[in-house]
Coordinates of C-alpha atoms in Angstrom, one line a residue:
Chain F
M26 CA 93.7 167.8 137.4
A27 CA 94.5 164.3 136.9
N28 CA 97.2 163.4 134.5
K29 CA 95.6 161.8 131.4
N30 CA 98.9 160.8 129.8
K31 CA 99.6 157.1 129.7
K32 CA 103.0 155.8 130.5
F33 CA 104.3 152.5 129.4
I34 CA 107.3 150.4 130.3
Y35 CA 108.4 148.1 127.5
G36 CA 110.7 145.1 128.0
I37 CA 112.2 143.8 124.8
Y38 CA 113.1 140.1 124.5
D39 CA 114.6 137.8 122.0
D40 CA 113.0 134.6 123.3
A41 CA 109.4 133.6 123.3
D42 CA 109.6 131.4 126.4
A43 CA 111.2 134.3 128.4
V44 CA 108.2 136.4 127.5
I45 CA 105.8 133.8 128.9
H46 CA 107.9 133.6 132.1
T47 CA 108.0 137.4 132.4
V48 CA 104.3 137.6 132.0
E49 CA 103.7 134.9 134.6
K50 CA 106.1 136.5 137.0
L51 CA 104.7 140.0 136.6
R52 CA 101.1 138.8 137.1
S53 CA 102.1 136.8 140.2
Q54 CA 103.5 140.1 141.6
G55 CA 100.1 141.7 141.0
V56 CA 101.2 143.8 138.0
D57 CA 98.8 144.0 135.1
V58 CA 100.5 143.3 131.7
H59 CA 99.0 145.7 129.2
D60 CA 99.9 143.7 126.1
C61 CA 102.6 141.6 124.4
Y62 CA 103.8 142.2 120.8
T63 CA 105.2 139.1 119.1
P64 CA 106.1 138.4 115.5
F65 CA 104.2 135.1 115.6
P66 CA 101.5 133.5 117.8
V67 CA 103.2 132.2 120.9
H68 CA 101.5 129.1 122.3
G69 CA 100.5 129.5 125.9
L70 CA 101.0 133.3 126.0
D71 CA 97.3 134.2 126.0
R72 CA 96.7 131.8 128.8
A73 CA 99.7 133.3 130.7
M74 CA 98.3 136.8 130.1
G75 CA 94.9 135.7 131.4
I76 CA 93.2 136.9 128.2
K77 CA 89.5 135.9 128.1
R78 CA 88.1 134.1 125.2
S79 CA 87.2 136.3 122.3
N80 CA 83.6 137.0 121.5
L81 CA 84.4 136.9 117.8
T82 CA 82.7 133.5 117.5
I83 CA 79.3 135.0 118.6
G84 CA 79.9 137.7 115.9
A85 CA 80.5 135.0 113.4
F86 CA 77.4 133.1 114.4
I87 CA 75.3 136.3 114.1
S88 CA 76.7 137.2 110.7
G89 CA 76.2 133.7 109.5
T90 CA 72.6 133.8 110.6
I91 CA 72.1 137.1 108.9
G92 CA 73.5 135.6 105.7
C93 CA 71.3 132.6 105.9
I94 CA 68.2 134.7 106.4
T95 CA 69.2 137.2 103.7
A96 CA 69.6 134.4 101.2
I97 CA 66.3 132.8 102.0
V98 CA 64.3 136.1 102.0
F99 CA 66.0 137.3 98.8
Q100 CA 65.3 134.1 97.0
L101 CA 61.7 133.9 98.2
Y102 CA 61.2 137.5 97.1
V103 CA 62.8 137.0 93.7
M104 CA 61.6 133.5 92.8
V105 CA 58.2 133.3 94.5
G106 CA 57.0 136.8 95.4
D107 CA 58.1 139.4 92.8
W108 CA 58.2 137.4 89.6
P109 CA 57.4 133.7 90.0
M110 CA 59.5 131.6 87.8
I111 CA 59.3 127.9 86.9
I112 CA 62.6 126.5 85.9
G113 CA 63.0 122.9 84.7
G114 CA 59.4 122.2 85.7
K115 CA 60.1 122.6 89.4
P116 CA 57.5 124.1 91.7
N117 CA 58.7 127.5 92.8
W118 CA 57.0 127.3 96.2
G119 CA 56.9 124.4 98.5
Y120 CA 60.1 122.8 97.4
F121 CA 63.3 124.0 99.0
P122 CA 66.3 122.1 97.6
S123 CA 67.1 124.5 94.8
F124 CA 67.5 127.3 97.4
I125 CA 70.1 125.4 99.4
P126 CA 73.3 126.1 97.4
V127 CA 72.7 129.9 97.5
T128 CA 71.7 129.8 101.2
F129 CA 74.8 127.8 102.0
E130 CA 77.2 130.0 100.1
L131 CA 75.7 133.3 101.4
T132 CA 75.9 132.0 105.0
I133 CA 79.6 131.3 104.5
L134 CA 80.2 134.5 102.7
F135 CA 78.5 136.6 105.4
T136 CA 80.3 134.7 108.1
A137 CA 83.7 135.2 106.5
F138 CA 83.2 138.9 105.8
G139 CA 81.5 139.5 109.1
I140 CA 84.3 137.8 111.1
G141 CA 87.0 139.6 109.0
I142 CA 85.4 143.0 109.4
L143 CA 84.7 142.5 113.1
F144 CA 88.3 141.4 113.7
F145 CA 89.7 144.5 112.0
I146 CA 87.4 146.7 114.0
R147 CA 88.2 144.9 117.3
A148 CA 92.0 145.0 116.6
R149 CA 91.7 148.6 115.5
M150 CA 93.5 147.8 112.3
I151 CA 91.8 150.4 110.1
H152 CA 93.3 150.7 106.6
G153 CA 95.7 153.6 106.3
K154 CA 96.6 153.7 110.0
V155 CA 100.2 154.4 110.6
E156 CA 101.8 151.6 112.6
D157 CA 103.1 152.5 116.0
L158 CA 105.8 150.0 116.8
V159 CA 107.9 149.9 119.9
D160 CA 110.7 148.4 117.9
L161 CA 110.6 147.6 114.2
R162 CA 112.0 144.2 114.9
Q163 CA 108.9 143.1 116.9
T164 CA 107.6 142.1 113.5
D165 CA 110.7 140.0 112.8
D166 CA 112.5 138.4 115.7
L167 CA 111.9 140.4 118.9
F168 CA 109.2 140.2 121.5
V169 CA 107.8 143.1 123.5
V170 CA 106.1 143.0 126.9
A171 CA 104.2 146.2 127.6
V172 CA 103.3 147.3 131.2
E173 CA 101.2 150.3 131.9
E174 CA 102.6 152.6 134.6
K175 CA 99.9 153.3 137.1
E176 CA 99.7 156.2 139.5
H177 CA 99.0 154.2 142.6
R178 CA 100.5 151.1 144.0
F179 CA 102.9 150.7 141.2
D180 CA 106.5 149.8 142.0
K181 CA 108.4 150.8 138.9
E182 CA 111.7 149.6 140.2
A183 CA 110.3 146.1 141.0
V184 CA 108.9 145.9 137.4
N185 CA 112.2 146.9 135.9
R186 CA 114.0 144.4 138.1
T187 CA 111.7 141.6 137.0
L188 CA 112.0 142.5 133.4
I189 CA 115.8 142.5 133.6
A190 CA 115.9 139.3 135.7
E191 CA 113.9 137.5 133.0
G192 CA 116.4 138.4 130.4
A193 CA 115.2 141.7 128.7
L194 CA 117.6 143.0 126.1
E195 CA 116.5 146.5 126.9
I196 CA 113.8 148.5 128.6
R197 CA 112.1 151.5 127.2
E198 CA 109.6 154.0 128.5
R199 CA 107.1 155.9 126.6
E200 CA 104.4 158.4 127.2
Y201 CA 101.2 158.8 125.2
N202 CA 99.0 161.8 125.1
K203 CA 95.4 160.8 125.1
Chain G
M128 CA 113.9 126.4 122.3
A129 CA 115.3 127.6 125.6
H130 CA 113.4 125.1 127.6
V131 CA 111.4 122.0 126.8
E132 CA 108.8 120.7 129.1
T133 CA 108.6 117.0 129.0
E134 CA 106.1 115.0 131.0
H135 CA 107.4 111.9 132.5
L136 CA 105.1 109.1 131.5
T137 CA 105.2 105.5 132.5
E138 CA 103.8 102.5 130.7
E139 CA 100.2 101.8 131.5
R140 CA 98.1 98.8 130.7
Y141 CA 94.3 98.5 130.5
S142 CA 92.5 95.6 132.0
M143 CA 88.8 95.2 131.5
T144 CA 87.0 95.1 134.9
S145 CA 84.8 92.1 135.5
K146 CA 81.9 94.6 135.7
T147 CA 82.6 95.9 132.2
R148 CA 83.0 92.3 130.9
N149 CA 79.7 91.2 132.5
I150 CA 77.8 94.1 131.2
L151 CA 79.2 93.5 127.7
F152 CA 78.3 89.8 127.8
A153 CA 74.8 90.7 129.0
V154 CA 74.4 93.2 126.1
I155 CA 75.6 90.6 123.6
G156 CA 73.3 88.0 125.2
I157 CA 70.2 90.3 125.2
G158 CA 71.0 91.4 121.6
L159 CA 71.2 87.8 120.5
I160 CA 67.9 86.8 122.3
L161 CA 66.1 89.8 120.9
T162 CA 67.5 89.0 117.4
I163 CA 66.2 85.4 117.6
I164 CA 62.8 86.4 118.9
G165 CA 62.8 89.1 116.1
I166 CA 63.6 86.5 113.5
F167 CA 60.6 84.4 114.5
Q168 CA 58.3 87.4 114.6
V169 CA 59.5 88.4 111.1
K170 CA 58.9 84.8 110.0
G171 CA 55.4 84.8 111.3
A172 CA 54.6 88.1 109.6
G173 CA 56.1 86.7 106.4
A174 CA 53.8 83.7 106.5
E175 CA 50.7 86.0 107.0
H176 CA 51.8 88.1 104.1
A177 CA 52.2 85.1 101.9
A178 CA 48.7 83.9 103.0
E179 CA 47.2 87.2 102.1
H180 CA 48.7 87.0 98.7
A181 CA 47.4 83.5 98.2
A182 CA 43.9 84.6 99.2
L183 CA 44.1 87.5 96.7
V184 CA 45.3 85.2 94.0
S185 CA 42.6 82.6 94.6
N186 CA 40.0 85.4 94.4
G187 CA 41.1 86.2 90.9
H188 CA 43.2 89.3 91.6
E189 CA 46.0 87.7 89.7
A190 CA 46.9 90.6 87.5
G191 CA 49.8 92.6 88.9
L192 CA 50.3 90.2 91.8
T193 CA 51.7 87.0 90.6
A194 CA 53.7 88.3 87.6
E195 CA 55.3 91.3 89.1
H196 CA 54.9 90.6 92.7
H197 CA 57.5 88.1 93.6
G198 CA 58.4 90.5 96.4
P199 CA 61.1 89.9 98.9
S200 CA 60.4 87.1 101.4
W201 CA 60.9 87.4 105.2
T202 CA 64.4 86.0 104.9
A203 CA 65.4 89.1 102.9
R204 CA 64.7 91.2 106.0
V205 CA 66.9 89.0 108.1
W206 CA 69.8 89.1 105.6
A207 CA 69.3 92.8 105.0
N208 CA 69.6 93.4 108.8
L209 CA 72.7 91.3 109.0
L210 CA 74.2 93.2 106.1
L211 CA 73.3 96.5 107.6
N212 CA 74.9 95.8 111.0
S213 CA 77.9 94.0 109.7
W214 CA 78.6 96.8 107.1
Y215 CA 78.1 99.5 109.7
T216 CA 80.4 98.1 112.3
L217 CA 82.9 97.2 109.6
I218 CA 83.2 100.7 108.2
I219 CA 83.6 102.0 111.8
A220 CA 86.5 99.5 112.3
V221 CA 88.1 100.5 109.0
C222 CA 87.9 104.1 110.0
G223 CA 90.2 103.3 112.9
V224 CA 92.9 102.2 110.5
F225 CA 92.3 105.0 108.2
F226 CA 92.5 107.6 111.0
I227 CA 95.9 106.3 112.0
A228 CA 97.1 106.3 108.4
V229 CA 95.8 109.9 107.9
N230 CA 97.6 111.1 111.0
Y231 CA 100.8 109.6 109.9
A232 CA 100.5 110.9 106.4
A233 CA 99.6 114.4 107.6
N234 CA 102.4 114.4 110.1
A235 CA 99.9 115.1 112.8
G236 CA 100.9 114.6 116.4
W237 CA 98.0 115.7 118.6
A238 CA 96.3 112.3 118.4
S239 CA 99.3 110.1 118.9
G240 CA 98.5 109.6 122.6
L241 CA 95.1 108.4 121.6
K242 CA 96.4 106.2 118.9
R243 CA 95.8 102.9 120.6
I244 CA 92.1 103.4 120.5
P245 CA 91.7 103.5 116.7
E246 CA 94.4 100.9 116.5
S247 CA 92.2 98.5 118.5
F248 CA 89.3 99.1 116.1
G249 CA 91.2 97.1 113.5
A250 CA 90.9 94.0 115.7
Y251 CA 87.3 93.9 114.7
L252 CA 88.1 93.6 111.0
P253 CA 88.4 89.8 110.7
I254 CA 85.1 89.4 112.5
G255 CA 83.5 92.0 110.3
L256 CA 85.0 90.2 107.3
L257 CA 83.5 86.9 108.6
F258 CA 80.0 88.5 108.9
I259 CA 80.3 90.0 105.4
L260 CA 81.3 86.6 104.0
I261 CA 78.2 85.0 105.6
V262 CA 76.0 87.7 104.0
I263 CA 77.7 87.4 100.7
I264 CA 77.3 83.6 100.6
G265 CA 73.9 83.3 102.3
G266 CA 72.1 86.4 101.4
K267 CA 73.0 86.6 97.7
Q268 CA 69.6 85.6 96.3
D269 CA 67.6 87.6 98.8
L270 CA 69.6 90.9 98.6
Y271 CA 70.9 91.3 95.2
H272 CA 68.6 91.5 92.2
W273 CA 71.4 91.3 89.7
A274 CA 72.4 87.9 91.2
H275 CA 69.1 86.2 90.3
D276 CA 69.1 83.4 87.8
G277 CA 69.0 84.4 84.1
I278 CA 69.4 88.2 84.6
M279 CA 72.7 88.1 82.6
D280 CA 71.5 85.4 80.2
P281 CA 70.0 86.8 76.9
D282 CA 68.0 83.6 76.4
S283 CA 66.3 83.7 79.7
P284 CA 62.9 85.3 80.3
N285 CA 64.5 87.1 83.3
F286 CA 67.1 88.8 81.0
D287 CA 67.8 92.4 81.8
A288 CA 69.8 94.3 79.2
V289 CA 70.6 97.1 81.5
L290 CA 72.2 94.9 84.1
K291 CA 74.0 93.0 81.4
T292 CA 76.0 96.1 80.6
K293 CA 77.2 96.1 84.3
E294 CA 78.3 92.5 84.2
W295 CA 81.9 93.5 84.0
F296 CA 81.5 94.6 87.7
L297 CA 78.5 92.7 89.0
N298 CA 79.9 89.2 88.6
P299 CA 81.0 86.4 90.8
V300 CA 84.7 87.2 90.5
F301 CA 84.3 90.7 92.0
Y302 CA 81.6 89.4 94.4
Y303 CA 83.4 86.4 95.9
V304 CA 87.0 87.2 95.4
V305 CA 87.8 90.9 95.0
I306 CA 85.5 92.3 97.8
P307 CA 86.6 89.8 100.5
G308 CA 90.2 90.3 99.2
I309 CA 90.0 94.1 99.7
L310 CA 88.6 93.6 103.3
L311 CA 91.4 91.1 103.9
A312 CA 93.9 93.7 102.6
F313 CA 92.5 96.3 105.1
F314 CA 93.1 93.8 107.9
L315 CA 96.6 93.0 106.8
F316 CA 97.4 96.7 106.7
H317 CA 96.0 97.0 110.2
R318 CA 98.3 94.1 111.3
M319 CA 101.3 95.8 109.8
F320 CA 100.6 99.2 111.4
R321 CA 100.0 97.4 114.7
K322 CA 103.2 95.5 114.4
F323 CA 105.2 98.7 113.7
S324 CA 103.5 100.3 116.7
L325 CA 104.3 97.4 119.1
N326 CA 107.9 97.1 117.8
E327 CA 108.3 100.8 118.4
D328 CA 107.2 100.3 122.0
R329 CA 109.7 97.5 122.4
I330 CA 112.7 98.9 120.5
G331 CA 112.1 102.7 120.2
G332 CA 113.6 105.1 117.8
V333 CA 112.1 106.6 114.7
K334 CA 112.6 103.7 112.4
F335 CA 109.1 102.3 112.8
F336 CA 107.6 105.8 112.7
N337 CA 109.2 106.4 109.4
K338 CA 108.0 103.0 108.1
S339 CA 104.4 103.8 109.2
V340 CA 104.5 107.1 107.4
A341 CA 105.9 105.4 104.3
W342 CA 103.1 102.8 104.3
S343 CA 100.2 105.1 105.2
G344 CA 100.3 106.6 101.7
P345 CA 99.8 103.3 99.9
F346 CA 97.1 102.3 102.5
I347 CA 95.1 105.5 101.8
F348 CA 95.4 104.9 98.1
I349 CA 94.2 101.3 98.4
F350 CA 91.6 102.3 100.9
A351 CA 90.1 104.9 98.6
F352 CA 89.6 102.5 95.7
G353 CA 88.9 99.4 97.8
F354 CA 86.3 101.1 100.0
S355 CA 84.6 102.4 97.0
L356 CA 84.4 99.0 95.4
C357 CA 83.0 97.5 98.6
A358 CA 80.4 100.2 98.9
W359 CA 79.3 99.8 95.3
M360 CA 79.2 96.0 95.4
L361 CA 77.7 95.4 98.8
I362 CA 75.3 98.4 99.2
M363 CA 74.8 100.2 95.9
S364 CA 74.1 97.1 93.9
I365 CA 71.0 96.4 96.0
D366 CA 69.3 99.0 93.8
S367 CA 70.8 97.3 90.8
H368 CA 69.6 99.6 88.1
W369 CA 70.4 102.8 89.9
F370 CA 73.8 104.3 90.5
S371 CA 75.3 107.4 92.0
T372 CA 78.9 108.5 91.4
I373 CA 79.1 110.1 94.9
Y374 CA 78.0 106.9 96.7
S375 CA 81.4 105.7 97.9
I376 CA 82.2 109.1 99.3
Y377 CA 78.8 109.1 101.0
N378 CA 79.7 105.8 102.6
F379 CA 83.1 107.1 103.5
A380 CA 81.5 110.1 105.2
I381 CA 79.4 107.8 107.3
S382 CA 82.5 105.7 108.1
F383 CA 84.5 108.7 109.3
V384 CA 81.9 110.5 111.3
A385 CA 80.6 107.3 113.0
G386 CA 84.2 106.1 113.6
L387 CA 85.1 109.4 115.2
A388 CA 82.0 109.3 117.4
A389 CA 82.9 105.8 118.5
M390 CA 86.6 106.9 119.1
T391 CA 85.5 109.9 121.2
M392 CA 83.2 107.7 123.3
F393 CA 86.0 105.1 123.8
A394 CA 88.4 107.8 124.9
L395 CA 85.8 109.3 127.3
F396 CA 85.1 105.8 128.7
L397 CA 88.7 104.9 129.2
K398 CA 89.4 108.3 130.8
G399 CA 86.4 107.8 133.0
Q400 CA 88.0 104.5 134.1
G401 CA 91.1 106.3 135.1
Y402 CA 93.4 105.5 132.2
L403 CA 95.0 107.9 129.7
S404 CA 95.4 110.5 132.4
F405 CA 97.1 113.0 130.1
I406 CA 94.1 113.1 127.8
N407 CA 92.3 116.3 128.8
K408 CA 89.7 118.7 127.5
E409 CA 92.0 119.8 124.7
H410 CA 92.0 116.4 123.0
I411 CA 88.3 115.9 123.7
H412 CA 87.7 119.3 122.2
D413 CA 89.5 118.4 119.0
L414 CA 87.7 115.1 118.7
G415 CA 84.4 117.1 119.1
K416 CA 85.5 119.4 116.4
F417 CA 86.1 116.5 114.1
M418 CA 82.7 115.1 114.8
F419 CA 81.1 118.5 114.2
A420 CA 83.1 119.0 111.0
F421 CA 82.4 115.6 109.5
S422 CA 78.7 115.8 110.3
I423 CA 78.7 118.8 108.0
F424 CA 80.8 117.0 105.5
W425 CA 78.3 114.2 105.5
T426 CA 75.5 116.7 105.0
Y427 CA 77.4 118.3 102.1
I428 CA 77.7 114.9 100.4
W429 CA 74.1 114.0 101.2
I430 CA 72.7 117.2 99.7
S431 CA 75.1 116.9 96.7
Q432 CA 73.5 113.5 95.9
Y433 CA 70.0 114.6 96.6
L434 CA 70.1 117.9 94.9
L435 CA 71.4 116.7 91.6
I436 CA 69.0 113.9 91.4
W437 CA 66.1 116.1 92.4
Y438 CA 67.1 118.8 90.0
A439 CA 67.8 116.6 86.9
N440 CA 64.6 114.6 87.6
L441 CA 65.6 111.6 85.5
P442 CA 63.3 108.6 86.2
E443 CA 66.1 106.1 86.5
E444 CA 67.8 108.3 89.2
T445 CA 64.8 109.6 91.1
E446 CA 63.6 106.0 91.6
Y447 CA 66.0 105.8 94.5
F448 CA 64.5 108.8 96.4
Y449 CA 61.0 107.9 95.3
K450 CA 61.3 104.6 97.1
R451 CA 62.6 106.4 100.2
L452 CA 60.1 109.2 100.3
D453 CA 56.9 108.2 98.7
G454 CA 57.3 104.4 98.1
N455 CA 54.7 102.2 99.8
G456 CA 52.6 105.2 100.9
G457 CA 55.6 106.9 102.5
Q458 CA 56.7 104.0 104.6
F459 CA 60.2 105.4 105.0
Q460 CA 59.3 109.1 104.9
F461 CA 59.6 109.7 108.6
Q462 CA 62.9 108.0 108.9
F463 CA 64.1 109.9 105.9
W464 CA 63.6 113.3 107.4
L465 CA 64.6 112.0 110.9
N466 CA 67.9 111.0 109.4
L467 CA 68.7 114.6 108.4
F468 CA 67.9 115.8 111.9
L469 CA 70.0 113.1 113.7
C470 CA 73.0 113.3 111.4
F471 CA 73.0 117.0 110.6
G472 CA 70.6 119.2 112.6
F473 CA 71.4 117.8 116.0
P474 CA 75.2 117.6 115.8
F475 CA 75.4 120.9 113.9
L476 CA 73.5 122.9 116.6
G477 CA 74.6 120.6 119.5
L478 CA 78.3 120.8 118.9
M479 CA 78.6 124.4 117.7
T480 CA 79.7 126.0 120.9
R481 CA 83.1 125.5 122.5
N482 CA 81.6 124.4 125.8
A483 CA 79.6 121.7 124.1
K484 CA 82.7 120.1 122.6
R485 CA 84.4 120.1 126.0
N486 CA 81.5 118.6 128.0
T487 CA 81.9 114.9 128.6
T488 CA 78.3 114.1 129.2
W489 CA 77.1 116.1 126.3
L490 CA 79.7 114.4 124.0
Y491 CA 78.3 111.0 125.1
I492 CA 74.8 112.1 124.1
V493 CA 75.8 113.6 120.8
G494 CA 78.1 110.6 120.0
T495 CA 75.2 108.2 120.6
I496 CA 72.8 110.3 118.5
I497 CA 75.4 110.4 115.7
L498 CA 75.9 106.6 115.9
V499 CA 72.1 105.9 116.0
G500 CA 71.5 108.5 113.2
H501 CA 74.0 106.9 110.9
W502 CA 72.7 103.4 111.6
N503 CA 69.4 104.8 110.4
D504 CA 71.3 106.2 107.4
V505 CA 72.6 102.8 106.4
Y506 CA 69.2 101.4 107.1
L507 CA 67.7 103.7 104.5
M508 CA 70.4 102.7 102.0
I509 CA 69.7 99.0 102.3
M510 CA 66.1 98.4 103.4
P511 CA 63.9 100.1 100.7
G512 CA 65.8 98.3 97.9
A513 CA 66.3 94.9 99.5
V514 CA 63.2 94.4 101.6
G515 CA 60.7 97.1 100.5
E516 CA 57.3 96.8 102.0
M517 CA 58.3 94.0 104.3
A518 CA 60.8 96.3 106.1
G519 CA 60.0 97.7 109.5
L520 CA 61.4 98.5 112.8
G521 CA 60.8 95.5 115.1
L522 CA 62.7 93.5 117.7
L523 CA 65.0 92.3 115.0
E524 CA 66.1 95.8 114.2
L525 CA 66.5 96.5 117.9
G526 CA 68.3 93.3 118.9
M527 CA 70.8 93.0 116.1
P528 CA 72.5 96.4 116.6
V529 CA 72.6 95.8 120.3
F530 CA 74.4 92.5 119.6
F531 CA 76.8 94.1 117.2
A532 CA 77.5 97.0 119.5
G533 CA 78.3 94.7 122.4
L534 CA 80.5 92.5 120.2
F535 CA 82.3 95.5 118.7
I536 CA 83.0 97.1 122.1
Y537 CA 84.1 93.8 123.6
V538 CA 86.5 93.0 120.7
V539 CA 88.0 96.5 120.7
L540 CA 88.5 96.6 124.5
Q541 CA 90.1 93.2 124.4
A542 CA 92.5 94.4 121.7
F543 CA 93.1 97.5 123.8
E544 CA 94.2 95.3 126.7
K545 CA 96.9 93.6 124.7
A546 CA 99.1 96.6 124.4
P547 CA 100.1 99.6 126.6
T548 CA 97.3 102.2 126.6
F549 CA 99.5 104.7 124.8
P550 CA 102.6 104.4 122.6
L551 CA 105.4 105.4 125.0
Q552 CA 108.1 105.6 122.3
H553 CA 106.1 107.5 119.7
P554 CA 108.1 110.5 118.6
Y555 CA 105.1 112.8 118.8
L556 CA 103.8 111.6 122.2
Q557 CA 105.0 114.7 124.0
E558 CA 103.4 116.9 121.4
S559 CA 100.1 115.0 122.1
V560 CA 100.5 115.4 125.8
H561 CA 101.0 119.1 125.6
H562 CA 98.3 119.6 123.0
D563 CA 96.6 122.9 123.6
V564 CA 93.9 124.5 121.5
G565 CA 94.1 127.9 123.3
P566 CA 91.7 129.7 125.6

């Protein structure tokens, strides 16, 4: 039976540029970098890791559209369909301007909430989840490069050598049970 | 930082190719010819119009024609067009100076490599001022109702008590002295920023950068008030009885979004010519974002003005939109709704995706639509009040913008020739070169 445990090698650095170089070097050697953990966004790191553009913007657009439609439908239902109201002598049907502020605000509200919720789901940051840090200081001043140890065609020694050559402070290994 | 990547850049100068020059001269010439033909057309139409009225009057339909109907003559249309185009190009030029000042004040570095483009916009300011002066002096009677004889004089039959209360602003001192003075001040500020920038190229160091930062604050302050006064006096006072407190911001929104569209297209053009090689998709992307964002800003201001007037429904306010929507049997109605599409709908949907903002051809198209749309926007601010039923879209309205566009591009490119294409000693140049908006 195949081993379902996942093994990771972590290189810990104290310099953002060294992280970028390590990632570039590893990828040029054909090693997939699993992820990097940094205390702040490092410019150029996502390019170096070859991360594809997030689909979050599409989610934002869809949530915005839902908000826009919700606002229009709700207002039409309330102001025109269910209980027609004339306020300030304005026609309740056929003139749109008074709907615009609510439509505008609800579009923004739905977009903001939608993108926030989708982000938390995508990043698996559910409330109450216990953090699983490689090193506590990765939230302060250290940077972590994580490489998944594969079963086949994986030269652990070479990866270790590269990590050290690029200036890793220490190297750790961990195993996760799926 | 452990390592700093610096790109080695060498001074680069732009020189207009003879092809560009010839095309621009041809554009200016065609525009001028069309304008002249247009003026004669308008004059002919004006004569017919007058004849019609004479016929009606002689038939005894005097009531409501002679007394009320001293409508605008054909010259009003010519002056209104001149005001429209000179104001539009002027606010685009001012936007260049404002853009530089804002970048200094905000300590923003990404655009410093592009800085010479908005800087060159300022070179158009004296020409814009000249055109405005021509309009101010020549078109006063045709354009501004408040400037007619006797309006401010209680003994005159033309006396208008409402306008009398606005005399503290609508008077010759503001009209002839303060407004040109403000425009002159904009130009002097431009000269000062330009001088700092050129000295920085020559001498280097951060001294001139710090000076620019220090002066950008006062400029923005003066710009805010001065631009508002100009918008009120030159454009809003056409509809003398009407006023809107958001009007100057509305004009500023037009200025900024049209200026950014022009800047983007200049950057794309120069890059296409092989200059500014370090300008890449990242900078273009940010300019596209700016165009997108300020199209929405414009819409926000537009709806704020429209919505409040529509909702409050006060006759003295709705007059403005009545003229534009239903006046003269809906003469401007199509343009009114088209305006929303060109200035909001199209840029909003067209620039929404990331790829759209990074596509050169598409940005040319959207930039052109934005510039045409906001020309139409200014048209709608001026024409219904100043020209009314005599207004239209003819050769005059086609030729004059062509002439002004050619002139503006020529002046800007010529100013661009006079200095290196990017400020080599600017402290933020490397930041601009390595600008990256991420994947």
